[in-house]
GROMACS .gro file of C-alpha atoms in nm:
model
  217
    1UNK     CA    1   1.281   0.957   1.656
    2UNK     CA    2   0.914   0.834   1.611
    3UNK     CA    3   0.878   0.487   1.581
    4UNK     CA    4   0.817   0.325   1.243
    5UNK     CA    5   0.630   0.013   1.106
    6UNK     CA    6   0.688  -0.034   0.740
    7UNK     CA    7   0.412  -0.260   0.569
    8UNK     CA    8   0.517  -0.381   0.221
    9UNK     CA    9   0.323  -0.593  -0.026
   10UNK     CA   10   0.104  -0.653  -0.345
   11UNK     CA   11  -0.231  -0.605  -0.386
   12UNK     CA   12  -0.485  -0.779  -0.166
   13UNK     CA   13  -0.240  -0.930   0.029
   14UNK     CA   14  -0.394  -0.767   0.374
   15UNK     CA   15  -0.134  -0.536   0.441
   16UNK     CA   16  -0.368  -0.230   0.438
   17UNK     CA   17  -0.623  -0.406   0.711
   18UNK     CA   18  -0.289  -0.502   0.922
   19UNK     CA   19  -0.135  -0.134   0.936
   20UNK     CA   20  -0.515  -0.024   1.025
   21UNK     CA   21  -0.549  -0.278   1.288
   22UNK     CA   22  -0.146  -0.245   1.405
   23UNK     CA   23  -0.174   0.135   1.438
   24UNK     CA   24  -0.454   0.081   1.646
   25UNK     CA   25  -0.307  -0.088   1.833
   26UNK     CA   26   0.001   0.052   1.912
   27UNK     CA   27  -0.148   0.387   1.902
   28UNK     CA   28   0.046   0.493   1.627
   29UNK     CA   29  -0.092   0.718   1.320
   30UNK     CA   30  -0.124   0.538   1.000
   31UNK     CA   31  -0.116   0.627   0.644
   32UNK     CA   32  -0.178   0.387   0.302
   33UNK     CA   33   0.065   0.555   0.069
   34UNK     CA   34  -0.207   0.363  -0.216
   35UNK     CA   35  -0.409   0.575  -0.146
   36UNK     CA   36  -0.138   0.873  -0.289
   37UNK     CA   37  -0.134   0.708  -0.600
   38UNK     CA   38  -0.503   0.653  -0.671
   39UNK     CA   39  -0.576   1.012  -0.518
   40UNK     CA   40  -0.292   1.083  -0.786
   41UNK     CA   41  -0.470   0.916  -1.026
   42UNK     CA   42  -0.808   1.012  -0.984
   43UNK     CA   43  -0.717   1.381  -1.014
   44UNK     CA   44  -0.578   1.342  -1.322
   45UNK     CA   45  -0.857   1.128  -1.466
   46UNK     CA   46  -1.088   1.408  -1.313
   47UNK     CA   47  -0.930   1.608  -1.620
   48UNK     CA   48  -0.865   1.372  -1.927
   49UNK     CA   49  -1.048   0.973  -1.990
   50UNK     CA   50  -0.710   0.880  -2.060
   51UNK     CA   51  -0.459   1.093  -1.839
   52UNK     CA   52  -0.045   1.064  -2.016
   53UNK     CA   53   0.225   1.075  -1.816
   54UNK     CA   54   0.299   1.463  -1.795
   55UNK     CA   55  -0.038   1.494  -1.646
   56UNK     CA   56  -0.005   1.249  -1.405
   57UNK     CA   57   0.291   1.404  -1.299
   58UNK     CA   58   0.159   1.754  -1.305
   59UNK     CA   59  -0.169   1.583  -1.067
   60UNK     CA   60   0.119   1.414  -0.784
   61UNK     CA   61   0.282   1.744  -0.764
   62UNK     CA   62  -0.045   1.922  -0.702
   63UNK     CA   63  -0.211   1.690  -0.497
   64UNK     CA   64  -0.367   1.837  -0.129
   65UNK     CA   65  -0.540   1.674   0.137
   66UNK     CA   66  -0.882   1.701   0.024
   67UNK     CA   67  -0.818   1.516  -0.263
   68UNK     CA   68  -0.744   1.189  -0.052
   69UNK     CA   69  -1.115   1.236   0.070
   70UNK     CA   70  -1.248   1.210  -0.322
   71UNK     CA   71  -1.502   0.899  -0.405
   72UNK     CA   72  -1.408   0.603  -0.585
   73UNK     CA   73  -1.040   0.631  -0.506
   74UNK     CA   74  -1.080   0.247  -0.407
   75UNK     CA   75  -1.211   0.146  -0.730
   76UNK     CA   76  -1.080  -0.150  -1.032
   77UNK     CA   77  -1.019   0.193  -1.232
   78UNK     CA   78  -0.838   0.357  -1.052
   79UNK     CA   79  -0.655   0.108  -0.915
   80UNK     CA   80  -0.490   0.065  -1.287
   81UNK     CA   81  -0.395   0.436  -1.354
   82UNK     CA   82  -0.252   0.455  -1.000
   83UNK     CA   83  -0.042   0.157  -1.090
   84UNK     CA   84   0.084   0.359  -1.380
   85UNK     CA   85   0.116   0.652  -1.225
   86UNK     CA   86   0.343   0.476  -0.940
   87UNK     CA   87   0.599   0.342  -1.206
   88UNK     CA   88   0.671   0.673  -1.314
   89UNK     CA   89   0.973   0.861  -1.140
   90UNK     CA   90   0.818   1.223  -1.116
   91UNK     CA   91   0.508   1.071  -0.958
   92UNK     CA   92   0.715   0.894  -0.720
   93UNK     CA   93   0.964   1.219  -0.641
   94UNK     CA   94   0.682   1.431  -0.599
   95UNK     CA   95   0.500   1.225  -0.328
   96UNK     CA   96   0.802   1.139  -0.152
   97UNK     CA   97   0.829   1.408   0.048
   98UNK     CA   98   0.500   1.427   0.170
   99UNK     CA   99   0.553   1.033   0.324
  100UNK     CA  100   0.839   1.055   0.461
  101UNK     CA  101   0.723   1.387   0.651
  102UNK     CA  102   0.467   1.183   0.788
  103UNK     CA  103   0.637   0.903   0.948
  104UNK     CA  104   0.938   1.212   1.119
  105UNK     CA  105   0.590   1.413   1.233
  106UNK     CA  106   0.294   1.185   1.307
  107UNK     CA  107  -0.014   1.374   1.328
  108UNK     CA  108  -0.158   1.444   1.661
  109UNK     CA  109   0.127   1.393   1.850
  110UNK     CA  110   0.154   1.032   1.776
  111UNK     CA  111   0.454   0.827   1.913
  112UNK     CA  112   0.515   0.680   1.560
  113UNK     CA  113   0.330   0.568   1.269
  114UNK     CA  114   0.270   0.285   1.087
  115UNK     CA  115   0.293   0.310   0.652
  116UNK     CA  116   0.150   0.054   0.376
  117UNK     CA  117   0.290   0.023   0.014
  118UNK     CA  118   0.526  -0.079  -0.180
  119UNK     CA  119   0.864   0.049  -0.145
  120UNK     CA  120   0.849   0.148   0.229
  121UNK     CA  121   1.079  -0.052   0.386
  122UNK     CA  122   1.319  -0.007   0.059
  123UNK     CA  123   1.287   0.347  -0.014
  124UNK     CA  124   1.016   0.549   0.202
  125UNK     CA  125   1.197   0.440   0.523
  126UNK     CA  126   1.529   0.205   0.483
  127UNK     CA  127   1.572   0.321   0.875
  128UNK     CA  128   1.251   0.170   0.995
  129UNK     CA  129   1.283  -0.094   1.292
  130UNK     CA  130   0.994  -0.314   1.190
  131UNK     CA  131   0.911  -0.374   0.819
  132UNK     CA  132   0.682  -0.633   0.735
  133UNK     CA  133   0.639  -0.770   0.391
  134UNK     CA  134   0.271  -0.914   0.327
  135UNK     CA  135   0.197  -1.184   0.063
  136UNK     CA  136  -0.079  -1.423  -0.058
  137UNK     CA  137  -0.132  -1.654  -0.343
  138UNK     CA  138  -0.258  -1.521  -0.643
  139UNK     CA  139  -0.552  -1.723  -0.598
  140UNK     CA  140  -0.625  -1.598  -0.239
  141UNK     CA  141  -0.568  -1.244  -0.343
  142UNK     CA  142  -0.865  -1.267  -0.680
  143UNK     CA  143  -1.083  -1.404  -0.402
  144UNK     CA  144  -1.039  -1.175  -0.198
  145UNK     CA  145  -1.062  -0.815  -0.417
  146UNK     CA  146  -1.348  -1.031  -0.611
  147UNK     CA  147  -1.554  -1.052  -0.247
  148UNK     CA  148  -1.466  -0.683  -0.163
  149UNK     CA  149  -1.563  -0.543  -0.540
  150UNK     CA  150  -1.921  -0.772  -0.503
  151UNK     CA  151  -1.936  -0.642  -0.129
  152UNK     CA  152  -1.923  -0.315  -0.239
  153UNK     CA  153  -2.147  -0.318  -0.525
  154UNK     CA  154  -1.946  -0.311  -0.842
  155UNK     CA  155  -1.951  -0.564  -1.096
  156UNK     CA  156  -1.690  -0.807  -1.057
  157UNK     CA  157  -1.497  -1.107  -1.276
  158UNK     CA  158  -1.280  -1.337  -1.086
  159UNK     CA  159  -1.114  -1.426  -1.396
  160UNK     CA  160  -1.072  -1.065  -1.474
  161UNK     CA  161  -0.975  -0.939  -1.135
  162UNK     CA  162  -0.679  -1.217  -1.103
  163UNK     CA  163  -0.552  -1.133  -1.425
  164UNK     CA  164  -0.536  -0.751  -1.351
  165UNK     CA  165  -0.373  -0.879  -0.995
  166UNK     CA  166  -0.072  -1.063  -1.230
  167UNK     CA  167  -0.097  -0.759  -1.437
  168UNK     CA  168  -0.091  -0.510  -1.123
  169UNK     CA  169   0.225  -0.725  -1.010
  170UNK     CA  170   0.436  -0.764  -1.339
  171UNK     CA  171   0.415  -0.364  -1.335
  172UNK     CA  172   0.533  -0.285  -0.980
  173UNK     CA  173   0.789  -0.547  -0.984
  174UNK     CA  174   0.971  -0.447  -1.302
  175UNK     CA  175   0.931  -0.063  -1.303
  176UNK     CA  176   1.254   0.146  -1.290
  177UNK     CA  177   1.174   0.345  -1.002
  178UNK     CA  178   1.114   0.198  -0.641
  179UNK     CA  179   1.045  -0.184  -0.781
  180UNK     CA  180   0.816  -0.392  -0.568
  181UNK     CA  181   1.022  -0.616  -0.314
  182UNK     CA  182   1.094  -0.688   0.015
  183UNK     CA  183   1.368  -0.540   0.204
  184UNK     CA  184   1.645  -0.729   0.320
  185UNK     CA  185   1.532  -0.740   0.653
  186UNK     CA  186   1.156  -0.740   0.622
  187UNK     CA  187   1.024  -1.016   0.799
  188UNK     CA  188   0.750  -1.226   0.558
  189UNK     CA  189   0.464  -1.311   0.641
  190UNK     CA  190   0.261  -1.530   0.408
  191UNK     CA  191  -0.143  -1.465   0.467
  192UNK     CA  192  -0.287  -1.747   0.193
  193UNK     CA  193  -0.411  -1.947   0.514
  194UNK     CA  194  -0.507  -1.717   0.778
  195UNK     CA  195  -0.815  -1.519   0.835
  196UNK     CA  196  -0.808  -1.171   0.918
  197UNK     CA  197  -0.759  -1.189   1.316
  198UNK     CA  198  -0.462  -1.486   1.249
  199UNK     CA  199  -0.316  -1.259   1.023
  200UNK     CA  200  -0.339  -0.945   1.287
  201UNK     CA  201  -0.242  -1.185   1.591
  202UNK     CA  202   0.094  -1.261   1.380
  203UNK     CA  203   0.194  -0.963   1.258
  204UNK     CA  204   0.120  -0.835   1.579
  205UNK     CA  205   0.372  -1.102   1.768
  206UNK     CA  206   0.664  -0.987   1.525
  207UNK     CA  207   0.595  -0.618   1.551
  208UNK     CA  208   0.625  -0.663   1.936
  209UNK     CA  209   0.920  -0.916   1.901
  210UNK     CA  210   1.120  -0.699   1.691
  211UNK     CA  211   1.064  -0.385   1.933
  212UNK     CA  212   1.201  -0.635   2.207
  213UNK     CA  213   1.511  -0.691   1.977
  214UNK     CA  214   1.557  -0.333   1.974
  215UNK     CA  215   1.443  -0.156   2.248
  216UNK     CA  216   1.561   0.187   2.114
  217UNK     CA  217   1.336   0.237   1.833
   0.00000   0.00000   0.00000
């Protein structure tokens, strides 16, 4: 069976620039199952200001590769209707499939892959060997997004962005359907103090010491 790293976490933790850097790596594919959502999203805003639930659904169940390649799938927008379109179920059944067919056939012939979300480790792949869970402080997280929205252009509140961080959080945590936590055995690691190349260095050193815990994965 390939080998798989399950990346859990909120929002602006880092667990999106870990998988990157940990696929890499270890020469694994990689895929931010985010990016499903807002690609989920975006389609269905492509259609309606103010997309309900049945389209939402109806844009997960359609969704294709090209649309994962769409611009502004990375933007404050999005990012809301993606977080409502991940709390409902049919969203969630209809891009199930299409992850967990990625981490049993890694493209290009890849020994494994490594996957970023929310309900990896709990639901996308129980089975996984390695499953990190990625946090940060609330604070640490606003500063961060706020520096990437400003880096990138957009217009940006730091006041604004933490709040729709809590917001982004109560959602995931309390919806019905794949709730934001970590898995039993996830290993946490907390990244309110590190920089980005700490934070790679130590989920790195798990990664590897949980492969040399279990050899057969």
């Amino acid at each position: 069976m390939p080998l798989v790293v399950a990346i859990d976490g909120p929002s602006a933790a880092g667990k999106g620039t870990l998988a990157r850097r940990l696929a890499a790596e270890l020469g694994l594919a990689h895929l931010d199952t985010g990016l499903l959502y807002r690609a989920t999203a975006a389609l269905a805003l492509a259609e309606r200001a103010a997309p309900d639930d049945a389209l939402l659904e109806a844009a997960a169940r359609r969704l294709a590769g090209p649309d994962l390649l769409r611009a502004g799938l990375r933007s404050e927008h999005v990012g809301r209707w993606a977080s409502r379109a991940a709390a409902l179920p049919g969203v969630r059944a209809a891009l199930l499939a299409f992850q967990r067919r990625f981490a049993a056939e890694p493209p290009e012939g890849r020994a494994g892959a490594v996957l970023d979300g929310r309900d990896i480790g709990t639901v996308i792949c129980p089975d996984a060997p390695v499953k990190l869970y990625v946090v940060a402080s609330d604070e640490a997280r606003a500063r961060r997004r706020h520096e990437e929205l400003q880096s990138r252009g957009e217009p940006a509140n730091y006041a604004a962005v933490l709040q729709d961080l809590r917001d982004r959080d109560r959602r995931d945590s309390e919806r019905a359907a794949a709730p934001l936590k970590p898995a039993e055995d996830a290993v946490v690691l907390d990244t309110t103090d590190l920089d980005v190349e700490q934070a790679f260095q130590e989920a790195l050193r798990i990664v590897r010491e949980r492969l040399s815990a279990n050899p057969k994965a």
